[in-house]
Coordinates of C-alpha atoms and ligand atoms in Angstrom, one line a residue:
M1 CA -11.7 25.7 14.9
S2 CA -13.4 24.2 11.9
T3 CA -16.9 24.8 10.7
V4 CA -17.2 21.5 9.0
K5 CA -20.3 19.6 9.9
C6 CA -20.4 16.9 7.4
I7 CA -17.6 14.8 5.9
G8 CA -17.4 12.3 3.0
I9 CA -15.2 9.2 3.1
L10 CA -14.0 7.1 0.3
T11 CA -11.5 4.3 -0.5
S12 CA -9.6 4.5 -3.8
G13 CA -7.0 2.7 -5.8
G14 CA -6.0 -0.9 -4.8
D15 CA -7.7 -2.2 -1.7
A16 CA -5.6 -2.9 1.3
P17 CA -6.4 -4.9 4.4
G18 CA -7.2 -2.5 7.2
M19 CA -9.1 -0.1 5.0
N20 CA -12.3 -1.2 6.8
A21 CA -10.8 -0.6 10.1
A22 CA -10.0 3.0 8.9
I23 CA -13.5 3.5 7.6
R24 CA -14.8 2.4 10.9
A25 CA -12.5 4.7 12.8
V26 CA -13.2 7.8 10.7
T27 CA -17.0 7.2 10.8
R28 CA -17.1 6.7 14.6
S29 CA -14.7 9.5 15.4
A30 CA -16.7 11.8 13.3
I31 CA -20.0 10.9 14.9
Y32 CA -18.4 11.1 18.4
N33 CA -17.3 14.7 17.5
G34 CA -20.8 15.6 16.3
L35 CA -20.1 15.4 12.6
S36 CA -22.3 13.6 10.1
V37 CA -20.7 11.1 7.6
K38 CA -21.4 10.2 4.0
G39 CA -20.0 7.0 2.6
I40 CA -19.0 7.4 -1.0
Y41 CA -18.9 4.1 -3.0
R42 CA -16.2 3.0 -5.5
G43 CA -13.8 5.8 -4.7
Y44 CA -13.9 8.9 -6.9
R45 CA -16.3 7.2 -9.3
G46 CA -18.9 7.3 -6.6
L47 CA -18.5 11.1 -6.3
V48 CA -18.9 11.5 -10.0
M49 CA -21.8 9.0 -10.3
D50 CA -23.5 10.0 -7.1
E51 CA -23.2 6.8 -5.2
I52 CA -23.3 8.4 -1.8
E53 CA -25.2 7.5 1.4
E54 CA -25.4 8.5 5.0
F55 CA -23.2 6.4 7.3
K56 CA -24.3 5.9 10.9
S57 CA -22.3 4.0 13.5
Q58 CA -24.1 0.8 12.6
N59 CA -22.9 1.0 9.0
V60 CA -19.4 0.2 10.3
S61 CA -20.3 -2.5 12.8
N62 CA -18.5 -5.8 12.5
I63 CA -16.1 -4.8 9.8
I64 CA -12.8 -4.2 11.7
Q65 CA -11.7 -7.8 11.0
M66 CA -12.6 -7.8 7.3
G67 CA -10.2 -7.4 4.4
G68 CA -11.1 -5.5 1.3
T69 CA -13.3 -2.4 1.6
I70 CA -17.0 -2.2 2.3
L71 CA -17.0 1.1 0.4
K72 CA -15.6 -0.7 -2.6
T73 CA -12.8 0.9 -4.7
A74 CA -12.0 1.9 -8.3
R75 CA -9.5 3.7 -10.4
C76 CA -11.6 6.5 -11.9
K77 CA -10.7 8.0 -15.3
E78 CA -13.5 10.6 -15.2
F79 CA -12.1 12.1 -12.0
M80 CA -8.8 12.8 -13.9
T81 CA -10.6 15.4 -16.1
P82 CA -11.7 18.9 -14.9
E83 CA -15.3 18.0 -16.2
G84 CA -15.4 14.9 -14.0
R85 CA -14.2 16.8 -11.0
K86 CA -16.8 19.5 -11.5
I87 CA -19.5 16.9 -11.4
A88 CA -17.9 15.4 -8.3
Y89 CA -17.9 18.8 -6.6
E90 CA -21.6 19.4 -7.5
N91 CA -22.5 16.0 -6.0
M92 CA -20.6 16.9 -2.8
Q93 CA -22.5 20.1 -2.5
K94 CA -25.8 18.3 -3.1
H95 CA -25.1 16.0 -0.2
G96 CA -23.7 18.7 2.0
I97 CA -20.2 17.3 2.2
E98 CA -17.8 19.9 3.3
A99 CA -14.5 17.9 3.7
L100 CA -13.2 14.6 2.3
V101 CA -11.3 11.8 3.8
V102 CA -9.6 9.7 1.1
I103 CA -8.1 6.4 2.0
G104 CA -5.7 5.2 -0.7
G105 CA -2.2 5.2 -2.2
D106 CA -0.2 7.6 -4.3
G107 CA -2.6 8.1 -7.2
S108 CA -5.5 8.5 -4.8
L109 CA -3.8 11.2 -2.8
T110 CA -2.7 13.0 -6.0
G111 CA -6.4 13.1 -7.0
A112 CA -7.3 14.5 -3.6
R113 CA -4.6 17.2 -3.9
I114 CA -5.8 18.4 -7.3
F115 CA -9.4 18.4 -6.2
A116 CA -8.6 20.3 -3.0
Q117 CA -6.7 23.0 -4.9
E118 CA -9.4 23.4 -7.6
Y119 CA -12.3 23.7 -5.2
N120 CA -10.8 24.8 -2.0
I121 CA -12.1 21.7 -0.1
P122 CA -10.4 20.4 3.0
C123 CA -9.1 16.9 2.0
I124 CA -7.4 14.6 4.5
G125 CA -5.5 11.5 3.1
L126 CA -4.9 8.2 4.9
P127 CA -2.1 6.1 3.5
G128 CA -3.8 2.9 2.5
T129 CA -1.7 0.6 0.3
I130 CA 0.1 -2.7 0.7
D131 CA 3.1 -1.1 -1.1
N132 CA 4.3 1.1 1.9
D133 CA 5.5 3.6 -0.7
L134 CA 4.2 6.8 0.8
Y135 CA 6.7 9.3 2.1
G136 CA 6.3 10.7 5.6
T137 CA 4.8 7.6 7.2
D138 CA 6.7 4.7 8.6
T139 CA 4.1 2.2 7.5
T140 CA 0.9 2.3 5.4
I141 CA -2.4 0.6 6.1
G142 CA -2.3 -3.0 4.7
Y143 CA 1.5 -3.3 4.5
D144 CA 1.9 -5.4 7.6
T145 CA -0.9 -7.9 6.6
A146 CA 0.6 -8.2 3.1
L147 CA 4.0 -8.9 4.6
N148 CA 2.6 -11.6 6.8
T149 CA 0.7 -13.1 3.8
I150 CA 4.0 -13.2 1.9
L151 CA 5.7 -14.8 4.8
D152 CA 3.1 -17.5 5.0
A153 CA 3.4 -18.3 1.3
V154 CA 7.3 -18.3 1.3
D155 CA 7.3 -20.7 4.4
K156 CA 5.3 -23.1 2.3
I157 CA 7.4 -22.7 -0.8
R158 CA 10.5 -23.4 1.3
D159 CA 9.2 -26.8 2.1
T160 CA 9.1 -27.8 -1.5
A161 CA 12.2 -25.9 -2.5
T162 CA 14.2 -27.8 0.2
S163 CA 12.8 -31.2 -0.7
H164 CA 13.8 -30.7 -4.4
D165 CA 17.0 -28.7 -4.0
R166 CA 15.5 -25.9 -6.1
L167 CA 16.1 -22.2 -6.6
F168 CA 12.8 -20.3 -6.4
F169 CA 12.0 -16.8 -7.6
V170 CA 9.0 -15.5 -5.8
E171 CA 7.5 -12.4 -7.3
V172 CA 5.8 -10.0 -4.8
M173 CA 3.8 -6.8 -5.3
G174 CA 4.9 -3.3 -4.6
R175 CA 4.5 -1.5 -7.8
D176 CA 7.9 0.4 -8.0
A177 CA 8.9 -0.1 -4.4
G178 CA 10.8 -2.9 -2.8
F179 CA 9.6 -2.8 0.8
L180 CA 7.5 -6.0 0.5
A181 CA 10.3 -7.9 -1.2
L182 CA 13.1 -6.7 1.1
N183 CA 11.3 -7.0 4.4
G184 CA 9.5 -10.2 3.2
A185 CA 12.9 -11.7 2.4
I186 CA 14.3 -10.7 5.9
A187 CA 11.3 -12.1 7.7
A188 CA 11.1 -15.3 5.7
G189 CA 14.8 -16.0 5.9
A190 CA 15.1 -15.9 2.1
E191 CA 18.5 -15.8 0.5
A192 CA 18.1 -12.6 -1.4
A193 CA 15.7 -9.9 -2.6
I194 CA 15.8 -8.2 -6.0
I195 CA 14.3 -4.7 -5.7
P196 CA 13.8 -1.7 -8.0
E197 CA 15.6 0.8 -5.9
F198 CA 18.9 -0.9 -6.7
S199 CA 18.2 -2.3 -10.2
T200 CA 20.2 0.4 -12.0
E201 CA 23.0 0.3 -9.5
V202 CA 24.1 -3.4 -9.6
D203 CA 23.2 -6.6 -11.4
Q204 CA 21.4 -8.1 -8.3
L205 CA 21.2 -11.6 -9.7
E206 CA 24.9 -11.7 -10.6
E207 CA 25.7 -10.3 -7.1
F208 CA 23.7 -13.0 -5.4
I209 CA 25.2 -15.8 -7.5
K210 CA 28.7 -14.4 -6.9
I211 CA 28.2 -14.3 -3.1
G212 CA 28.0 -18.1 -3.5
F213 CA 24.5 -18.7 -2.4
R214 CA 25.0 -22.5 -2.8
K215 CA 28.1 -22.8 -0.6
S216 CA 26.2 -24.0 2.4
K217 CA 22.7 -24.5 1.0
S218 CA 21.1 -26.8 -1.6
S219 CA 18.0 -24.7 -2.1
S220 CA 17.4 -21.0 -2.2
I221 CA 14.5 -18.5 -2.3
V222 CA 14.9 -15.1 -3.9
L223 CA 12.0 -12.6 -3.5
V224 CA 11.7 -10.3 -6.6
A225 CA 9.7 -7.1 -6.5
E226 CA 7.4 -6.7 -9.4
S227 CA 8.4 -3.7 -11.4
E228 CA 9.5 -2.7 -14.9
L229 CA 12.8 -1.9 -13.3
T230 CA 13.5 -5.4 -12.0
G231 CA 11.8 -7.2 -14.9
G232 CA 10.0 -9.5 -12.5
A233 CA 10.6 -13.1 -11.4
M234 CA 10.2 -14.7 -14.9
H235 CA 13.0 -12.5 -16.2
Y236 CA 15.4 -13.8 -13.6
A237 CA 14.3 -17.4 -14.1
E238 CA 15.0 -17.2 -17.8
R239 CA 18.4 -15.6 -17.1
V240 CA 19.3 -18.4 -14.7
K241 CA 18.2 -21.0 -17.2
N242 CA 20.5 -19.5 -19.8
E243 CA 23.4 -18.4 -17.7
Y244 CA 23.5 -21.0 -14.9
P245 CA 21.8 -24.1 -16.4
Q246 CA 23.0 -26.2 -13.5
Y247 CA 20.3 -24.8 -11.2
D248 CA 16.8 -26.2 -11.2
V249 CA 14.6 -23.1 -11.2
R250 CA 11.0 -22.5 -10.5
V251 CA 8.9 -19.3 -10.3
T252 CA 5.9 -18.4 -8.1
I253 CA 4.0 -15.1 -8.6
L254 CA 1.9 -14.3 -5.5
G255 CA -0.3 -11.8 -7.2
H256 CA -3.4 -10.4 -5.8
L257 CA -3.6 -12.9 -2.9
Q258 CA -1.2 -10.4 -1.2
R259 CA -4.1 -7.8 -1.1
G260 CA -6.7 -10.0 0.7
G261 CA -7.2 -11.4 4.1
R262 CA -8.0 -10.4 7.6
P263 CA -5.9 -7.4 8.7
T264 CA -3.2 -8.1 11.4
A265 CA -3.5 -6.5 14.8
N266 CA -0.8 -3.9 13.7
D267 CA -2.9 -2.9 10.7
R268 CA -6.1 -2.6 12.7
I269 CA -4.4 -0.5 15.3
L270 CA -2.7 1.7 12.7
A271 CA -5.9 2.2 10.8
S272 CA -7.9 3.0 13.9
R273 CA -5.3 5.6 15.1
L274 CA -4.9 7.2 11.6
G275 CA -8.7 7.2 11.1
A276 CA -9.4 9.0 14.4
A277 CA -6.5 11.4 13.7
A278 CA -8.1 12.4 10.3
I279 CA -11.1 13.7 12.2
D280 CA -8.8 15.5 14.7
A281 CA -7.2 17.2 11.7
I282 CA -10.5 18.2 10.3
M283 CA -11.6 19.6 13.7
E284 CA -8.3 21.6 13.9
D285 CA -9.0 23.0 10.4
Q286 CA -6.1 21.2 8.8
R287 CA -6.4 20.7 5.1
N288 CA -4.6 18.9 2.3
V289 CA -2.5 16.7 4.6
M290 CA -1.9 13.0 4.8
I291 CA -2.0 11.5 8.3
G292 CA 1.1 9.4 8.9
I293 CA 2.9 7.7 11.7
E294 CA 6.5 8.3 12.6
N295 CA 8.2 6.8 15.6
D296 CA 4.8 5.9 16.9
D297 CA 3.6 9.5 16.8
I298 CA 0.9 10.8 14.5
V299 CA 2.2 13.3 12.0
Y300 CA 0.5 15.6 9.3
V301 CA 2.4 15.3 6.0
P302 CA 1.5 17.9 3.3
F303 CA 0.2 16.1 0.2
S304 CA 3.0 17.7 -1.8
K305 CA 5.6 16.0 0.3
A306 CA 3.9 12.6 0.7
I307 CA 3.3 12.2 -3.1
K308 CA 6.3 13.9 -4.6
N309 CA 9.1 12.3 -2.6
D310 CA 10.3 8.7 -3.0
K311 CA 10.3 6.9 0.3
P312 CA 13.9 5.6 0.7
I313 CA 14.8 2.0 1.5
K314 CA 17.2 1.6 4.3
R315 CA 20.6 0.2 2.9
E316 CA 21.1 -1.2 6.4
L317 CA 18.3 -3.7 5.7
V318 CA 19.8 -4.8 2.4
N319 CA 23.1 -5.5 4.3
L320 CA 21.3 -7.3 7.0
L321 CA 19.7 -9.6 4.5
R322 CA 23.0 -10.4 2.9
E323 CA 24.7 -11.0 6.2
L324 CA 22.0 -13.3 7.5
S325 CA 21.6 -15.4 4.4
I326 CA 25.1 -17.0 4.3
Ligands
LIG401 O1 -0.8 -0.5 -5.3 C1 -1.2 -1.7 -4.8 C2 -1.0 -2.8 -5.9 O2 -1.4 -4.0 -5.4 C3 0.4 -2.9 -6.4 O3 1.3 -3.6 -5.6 C4 0.2 -3.5 -7.8 O4 1.2 -3.2 -8.6 C5 -1.1 -2.9 -8.2 O5 -1.8 -2.5 -7.0 C6 -2.0 -3.8 -8.9 O6 -3.1 -3.2 -9.4 P1 -4.4 -3.9 -10.0 O7 -5.1 -4.5 -8.9 O8 -5.2 -2.7 -10.6 O9 -4.0 -4.9 -10.9

Protein backbone atom coordinates (compact mmCIF):
# COMPACT_ATOMS: atom_id res chain seq x y z
CA MET A 1 0.00 0.00 0.00
CA SER A 2 1.07 3.52 -0.74
CA THR A 3 2.16 6.09 1.83
CA VAL A 4 1.13 9.02 -0.38
CA LYS A 5 -1.09 11.51 1.44
CA CYS A 6 -1.09 14.43 -0.97
CA ILE A 7 -1.25 14.50 -4.76
CA GLY A 8 -0.83 17.26 -7.33
CA ILE A 9 -2.86 17.43 -10.50
CA LEU A 10 -2.16 19.32 -13.72
CA THR A 11 -3.28 19.52 -17.33
CA SER A 12 -0.65 20.04 -19.97
CA GLY A 13 -0.28 20.43 -23.75
CA GLY A 14 -3.32 21.06 -25.95
CA ASP A 15 -6.59 21.21 -24.04
CA ALA A 16 -9.20 18.54 -24.74
CA PRO A 17 -12.90 18.35 -23.89
CA GLY A 18 -13.30 16.07 -20.88
CA MET A 19 -10.20 17.31 -19.09
CA ASN A 20 -12.44 19.02 -16.54
CA ALA A 21 -14.35 15.79 -15.97
CA ALA A 22 -10.99 14.12 -15.34
CA ILE A 23 -9.87 16.85 -12.91
CA ARG A 24 -13.16 16.41 -11.06
CA ALA A 25 -12.82 12.63 -10.89
CA VAL A 26 -9.20 12.70 -9.71
CA THR A 27 -9.96 15.33 -7.06
CA ARG A 28 -13.07 13.69 -5.68
CA SER A 29 -11.66 10.14 -5.75
CA ALA A 30 -8.56 11.37 -3.95
CA ILE A 31 -10.60 13.12 -1.25
CA TYR A 32 -12.90 10.09 -0.97
CA ASN A 33 -9.81 7.97 -0.28
CA GLY A 34 -8.44 10.35 2.33
CA LEU A 35 -5.84 12.13 0.20
CA SER A 36 -5.43 15.86 -0.12
CA VAL A 37 -5.20 17.49 -3.54
CA LYS A 38 -3.22 20.41 -4.91
CA GLY A 39 -4.31 21.95 -8.21
CA ILE A 40 -1.35 23.06 -10.32
CA TYR A 41 -2.12 25.81 -12.85
CA ARG A 42 -0.86 26.05 -16.44
CA GLY A 43 0.68 22.60 -16.59
CA TYR A 44 4.34 22.19 -15.75
CA ARG A 45 4.71 25.97 -15.82
CA GLY A 46 2.63 26.14 -12.65
CA LEU A 47 5.02 23.70 -10.96
CA VAL A 48 8.00 25.82 -11.94
CA MET A 49 6.31 29.17 -11.19
CA ASP A 50 4.62 27.94 -8.02
CA GLU A 51 1.01 28.44 -9.14
CA ILE A 52 -0.41 25.80 -6.83
CA GLU A 53 -3.45 25.78 -4.57
CA GLU A 54 -5.35 23.36 -2.37
CA PHE A 55 -8.31 21.75 -4.14
CA LYS A 56 -11.40 20.76 -2.19
CA SER A 57 -14.47 19.01 -3.55
CA GLN A 58 -16.13 22.40 -4.23
CA ASN A 59 -13.26 23.48 -6.51
CA VAL A 60 -14.47 20.94 -9.05
CA SER A 61 -18.22 21.55 -8.72
CA ASN A 62 -20.16 22.27 -11.87
CA ILE A 63 -17.29 21.59 -14.28
CA ILE A 64 -18.07 18.14 -15.70
CA GLN A 65 -19.97 19.72 -18.59
CA MET A 66 -17.34 22.33 -19.47
CA GLY A 67 -14.83 22.19 -22.32
CA GLY A 68 -11.26 23.42 -21.85
CA THR A 69 -9.53 22.99 -18.51
CA ILE A 70 -10.14 24.99 -15.33
CA LEU A 71 -6.51 24.34 -14.40
CA LYS A 72 -5.46 25.98 -17.68
CA THR A 73 -2.67 24.50 -19.73
CA ALA A 74 0.61 25.44 -21.34
CA ARG A 75 3.60 24.07 -23.16
CA CYS A 76 6.49 24.82 -20.79
CA LYS A 77 10.07 25.28 -22.07
CA GLU A 78 11.61 25.64 -18.57
CA PHE A 79 10.42 22.16 -17.58
CA MET A 80 12.41 20.72 -20.48
CA THR A 81 15.63 21.77 -18.71
CA PRO A 82 17.14 20.03 -15.62
CA GLU A 83 17.23 23.43 -13.87
CA GLY A 84 13.49 23.95 -14.47
CA ARG A 85 12.65 20.48 -13.20
CA LYS A 86 14.74 21.08 -10.06
CA ILE A 87 12.66 24.18 -9.25
CA ALA A 88 9.51 22.17 -9.99
CA TYR A 89 10.61 19.46 -7.56
CA GLU A 90 11.40 22.00 -4.85
CA ASN A 91 7.95 23.54 -5.26
CA MET A 92 6.37 20.10 -5.00
CA GLN A 93 8.20 19.51 -1.74
CA LYS A 94 7.20 22.94 -0.44
CA HIS A 95 3.53 22.06 -0.99
CA GLY A 96 3.89 18.51 0.34
CA ILE A 97 2.98 16.94 -3.01
CA GLU A 98 4.15 13.31 -3.05
CA ALA A 99 2.64 12.10 -6.34
CA LEU A 100 1.54 13.73 -9.59
CA VAL A 101 -1.38 13.11 -11.91
CA VAL A 102 -0.68 14.54 -15.36
CA ILE A 103 -3.49 14.85 -17.89
CA GLY A 104 -2.21 15.42 -21.40
CA GLY A 105 -0.83 13.96 -24.60
CA ASP A 106 2.42 12.52 -25.78
CA GLY A 107 4.68 15.47 -24.88
CA SER A 108 3.12 15.87 -21.43
CA LEU A 109 3.61 12.21 -20.55
CA THR A 110 7.17 12.35 -21.83
CA GLY A 111 7.77 15.21 -19.37
CA ALA A 112 6.21 13.16 -16.57
CA ARG A 113 8.40 10.19 -17.40
CA ILE A 114 11.64 12.17 -17.27
CA PHE A 115 10.60 13.94 -14.04
CA ALA A 116 9.60 10.66 -12.40
CA GLN A 117 12.93 9.06 -13.28
CA GLU A 118 15.01 12.03 -12.11
CA TYR A 119 13.30 12.53 -8.74
CA ASN A 120 11.76 9.13 -8.03
CA ILE A 121 8.24 10.60 -7.84
CA PRO A 122 5.18 8.46 -8.56
CA CYS A 123 3.60 9.96 -11.68
CA ILE A 124 0.34 8.76 -13.17
CA GLY A 125 -0.69 9.87 -16.66
CA LEU A 126 -4.16 10.25 -18.09
CA PRO A 127 -4.45 10.32 -21.89
CA GLY A 128 -5.96 13.73 -22.63
CA THR A 129 -5.76 14.70 -26.28
CA ILE A 130 -8.19 15.01 -29.17
CA ASP A 131 -5.63 13.26 -31.39
CA ASN A 132 -6.20 9.75 -29.95
CA ASP A 133 -2.56 8.99 -30.66
CA LEU A 134 -1.50 7.35 -27.39
CA TYR A 135 -0.60 3.71 -27.54
CA GLY A 136 -2.21 1.33 -25.04
CA THR A 137 -5.62 2.95 -24.81
CA ASP A 138 -8.54 2.48 -27.20
CA THR A 139 -9.48 6.13 -26.92
CA THR A 140 -8.19 9.30 -25.31
CA ILE A 141 -10.14 11.95 -23.42
CA GLY A 142 -11.44 14.52 -25.90
CA TYR A 143 -11.30 12.38 -29.02
CA ASP A 144 -15.00 11.52 -29.11
CA THR A 145 -16.05 15.14 -28.66
CA ALA A 146 -13.68 16.33 -31.38
CA LEU A 147 -15.01 13.62 -33.71
CA ASN A 148 -18.56 14.82 -33.10
CA THR A 149 -17.51 18.43 -33.71
CA ILE A 150 -15.98 17.38 -37.02
CA LEU A 151 -19.15 15.51 -37.89
CA ASP A 152 -21.30 18.53 -37.23
CA ALA A 153 -19.07 20.72 -39.41
CA VAL A 154 -18.86 18.25 -42.28
CA ASP A 155 -22.64 17.73 -42.29
CA LYS A 156 -22.96 21.47 -42.83
CA ILE A 157 -20.26 21.60 -45.48
CA ARG A 158 -22.06 18.83 -47.34
CA ASP A 159 -25.12 21.03 -47.80
CA THR A 160 -23.15 23.64 -49.69
CA ALA A 161 -20.91 21.11 -51.46
CA THR A 162 -23.99 19.36 -52.86
CA SER A 163 -25.70 22.57 -53.85
CA HIS A 164 -22.67 23.71 -55.86
CA ASP A 165 -21.42 20.32 -57.11
CA ARG A 166 -18.07 20.99 -55.47
CA LEU A 167 -15.13 18.98 -54.22
CA PHE A 168 -14.23 20.00 -50.66
CA PHE A 169 -11.03 19.26 -48.82
CA VAL A 170 -11.69 19.58 -45.10
CA GLU A 171 -8.55 19.70 -42.95
CA VAL A 172 -8.81 18.26 -39.46
CA MET A 173 -6.36 18.15 -36.53
CA GLY A 174 -4.50 15.11 -35.27
CA ARG A 175 -0.89 16.22 -35.40
CA ASP A 176 0.75 13.19 -37.08
CA ALA A 177 -2.13 10.78 -36.55
CA GLY A 178 -5.08 10.12 -38.85
CA PHE A 179 -7.70 8.90 -36.36
CA LEU A 180 -9.82 12.06 -36.51
CA ALA A 181 -9.63 12.21 -40.31
CA LEU A 182 -10.38 8.55 -40.94
CA ASN A 183 -13.12 7.99 -38.38
CA GLY A 184 -14.51 11.47 -39.07
CA ALA A 185 -14.78 10.53 -42.74
CA ILE A 186 -16.51 7.23 -41.95
CA ALA A 187 -18.97 8.88 -39.59
CA ALA A 188 -19.70 11.82 -41.90
CA GLY A 189 -20.10 9.62 -44.97
CA ALA A 190 -17.24 11.48 -46.67
CA GLU A 191 -15.79 10.14 -49.90
CA ALA A 192 -12.21 9.75 -48.71
CA ALA A 193 -9.65 10.51 -46.02
CA ILE A 194 -6.03 11.41 -46.58
CA ILE A 195 -3.99 10.36 -43.57
CA PRO A 196 -0.32 10.51 -42.61
CA GLU A 197 -0.08 6.80 -41.85
CA PHE A 198 -0.34 5.98 -45.57
CA SER A 199 1.21 9.04 -47.09
CA THR A 200 4.48 7.38 -47.99
CA GLU A 201 2.77 4.23 -49.23
CA VAL A 202 0.41 5.54 -51.91
CA ASP A 203 -0.59 8.77 -53.60
CA GLN A 204 -3.89 9.00 -51.76
CA LEU A 205 -5.27 11.74 -54.01
CA GLU A 206 -4.53 9.84 -57.19
CA GLU A 207 -6.01 6.70 -55.69
CA PHE A 208 -9.18 8.55 -54.77
CA ILE A 209 -9.55 10.11 -58.20
CA LYS A 210 -8.78 6.79 -59.93
CA ILE A 211 -11.49 5.00 -57.97
CA GLY A 212 -13.77 7.34 -59.91
CA PHE A 213 -15.24 9.38 -57.12
CA ARG A 214 -17.53 11.24 -59.51
CA LYS A 215 -19.11 8.19 -61.12
CA SER A 216 -22.26 8.41 -59.08
CA LYS A 217 -21.83 11.74 -57.30
CA SER A 218 -21.59 15.35 -58.31
CA SER A 219 -19.99 16.56 -55.06
CA SER A 220 -17.41 15.08 -52.76
CA ILE A 221 -15.86 15.66 -49.38
CA VAL A 222 -12.35 14.52 -48.54
CA LEU A 223 -11.04 14.79 -44.98
CA VAL A 224 -7.33 15.58 -44.84
CA ALA A 225 -5.34 15.07 -41.66
CA GLU A 226 -3.08 18.01 -40.87
CA SER A 227 0.52 16.87 -40.90
CA GLU A 228 3.74 17.58 -42.70
CA LEU A 229 3.40 14.08 -44.08
CA THR A 230 0.12 14.77 -45.87
CA GLY A 231 0.89 18.41 -46.68
CA GLY A 232 -2.59 19.48 -45.53
CA ALA A 233 -5.77 20.38 -47.40
CA MET A 234 -4.36 23.39 -49.27
CA HIS A 235 -1.73 21.18 -50.85
CA TYR A 236 -4.36 18.82 -52.29
CA ALA A 237 -6.59 21.67 -53.47
CA GLU A 238 -3.62 23.13 -55.36
CA ARG A 239 -2.87 19.77 -56.88
CA VAL A 240 -6.44 19.32 -58.05
CA LYS A 241 -6.47 22.81 -59.54
CA ASN A 242 -3.36 21.93 -61.55
CA GLU A 243 -3.94 18.27 -62.34
CA TYR A 244 -7.75 18.08 -62.57
CA PRO A 245 -8.93 21.60 -63.48
CA GLN A 246 -12.42 20.34 -64.34
CA TYR A 247 -13.27 20.15 -60.61
CA ASP A 248 -14.55 23.12 -58.61
CA VAL A 249 -12.47 22.86 -55.42
CA ARG A 250 -12.83 24.50 -52.02
CA VAL A 251 -10.93 24.12 -48.72
CA THR A 252 -12.14 24.36 -45.13
CA ILE A 253 -9.64 24.19 -42.27
CA LEU A 254 -11.53 23.37 -39.08
CA GLY A 255 -8.67 24.39 -36.77
CA HIS A 256 -9.04 24.98 -33.06
CA LEU A 257 -12.81 24.79 -32.97
CA GLN A 258 -12.19 21.04 -32.85
CA ARG A 259 -10.66 21.44 -29.39
CA GLY A 260 -13.59 23.25 -27.79
CA GLY A 261 -17.12 22.50 -26.72
CA ARG A 262 -19.01 20.51 -24.14
CA PRO A 263 -17.64 17.00 -23.77
CA THR A 264 -19.83 14.18 -25.04
CA ALA A 265 -21.28 11.60 -22.65
CA ASN A 266 -18.59 9.14 -23.79
CA ASP A 267 -15.80 11.57 -22.94
CA ARG A 268 -17.29 12.42 -19.56
CA ILE A 269 -17.65 8.75 -18.63
CA LEU A 270 -14.17 7.91 -19.92
CA ALA A 271 -12.61 10.84 -18.04
CA SER A 272 -14.47 9.92 -14.85
CA ARG A 273 -13.36 6.29 -15.02
CA LEU A 274 -9.75 7.10 -15.85
CA GLY A 275 -9.60 9.82 -13.19
CA ALA A 276 -10.82 7.49 -10.45
CA ALA A 277 -8.46 4.76 -11.69
CA ALA A 278 -5.52 7.16 -11.38
CA ILE A 279 -6.20 7.36 -7.64
CA ASP A 280 -6.60 3.57 -7.41
CA ALA A 281 -3.20 3.28 -9.08
CA ILE A 282 -1.61 5.67 -6.57
CA MET A 283 -3.20 3.79 -3.65
CA GLU A 284 -1.80 0.54 -5.08
CA ASP A 285 1.64 2.13 -5.23
CA GLN A 286 1.77 2.02 -9.01
CA ARG A 287 4.13 4.53 -10.57
CA ASN A 288 4.96 5.90 -13.97
CA VAL A 289 2.05 4.41 -15.83
CA MET A 290 -0.64 5.86 -18.04
CA ILE A 291 -4.17 4.77 -17.27
CA GLY A 292 -5.84 3.53 -20.43
CA ILE A 293 -8.96 1.72 -21.49
CA GLU A 294 -8.93 -1.46 -23.55
CA ASN A 295 -12.05 -3.43 -24.43
CA ASP A 296 -13.86 -1.45 -21.76
CA ASP A 297 -11.37 -2.46 -19.05
CA ILE A 298 -9.00 -0.15 -17.22
CA VAL A 299 -5.35 -0.92 -17.98
CA TYR A 300 -2.02 0.42 -16.69
CA VAL A 301 0.38 1.17 -19.52
CA PRO A 302 4.03 1.91 -18.66
CA PHE A 303 5.02 5.38 -19.91
CA SER A 304 7.75 3.80 -22.02
CA LYS A 305 5.13 1.86 -24.01
CA ALA A 306 2.49 4.60 -24.27
CA ILE A 307 4.93 7.20 -25.54
CA LYS A 308 7.37 5.20 -27.63
CA ASN A 309 4.98 3.12 -29.73
CA ASP A 310 2.91 4.45 -32.59
CA LYS A 311 -0.73 3.56 -32.23
CA PRO A 312 -1.68 1.71 -35.39
CA ILE A 313 -4.58 2.66 -37.65
CA LYS A 314 -6.77 -0.29 -38.59
CA ARG A 315 -6.52 -0.97 -42.31
CA GLU A 316 -9.99 -2.49 -42.04
CA LEU A 317 -11.33 1.05 -41.45
CA VAL A 318 -9.57 2.39 -44.53
CA ASN A 319 -11.16 -0.37 -46.58
CA LEU A 320 -14.54 0.27 -44.99
CA LEU A 321 -14.44 3.93 -45.97
CA ARG A 322 -13.54 3.01 -49.54
CA GLU A 323 -16.29 0.39 -49.74
CA LEU A 324 -18.99 2.68 -48.40
CA SER A 325 -18.12 5.72 -50.45
CA ILE A 326 -18.91 4.34 -53.92
O1 LIG B 1 -2.43 17.74 -29.80
C1 LIG B 1 -3.62 18.45 -29.94
C2 LIG B 1 -3.53 19.43 -31.08
O2 LIG B 1 -4.77 20.09 -31.18
C3 LIG B 1 -3.11 18.85 -32.42
O3 LIG B 1 -4.17 18.20 -33.08
C4 LIG B 1 -2.60 20.07 -33.13
O4 LIG B 1 -1.65 19.72 -34.10
C5 LIG B 1 -1.96 20.86 -32.02
O5 LIG B 1 -2.54 20.40 -30.80
C6 LIG B 1 -2.12 22.35 -32.13
O6 LIG B 1 -1.43 22.94 -31.10
P1 LIG B 1 -1.52 24.49 -30.71
O7 LIG B 1 -2.84 24.71 -30.05
O8 LIG B 1 -0.38 24.70 -29.82
O9 LIG B 1 -1.46 25.24 -32.00
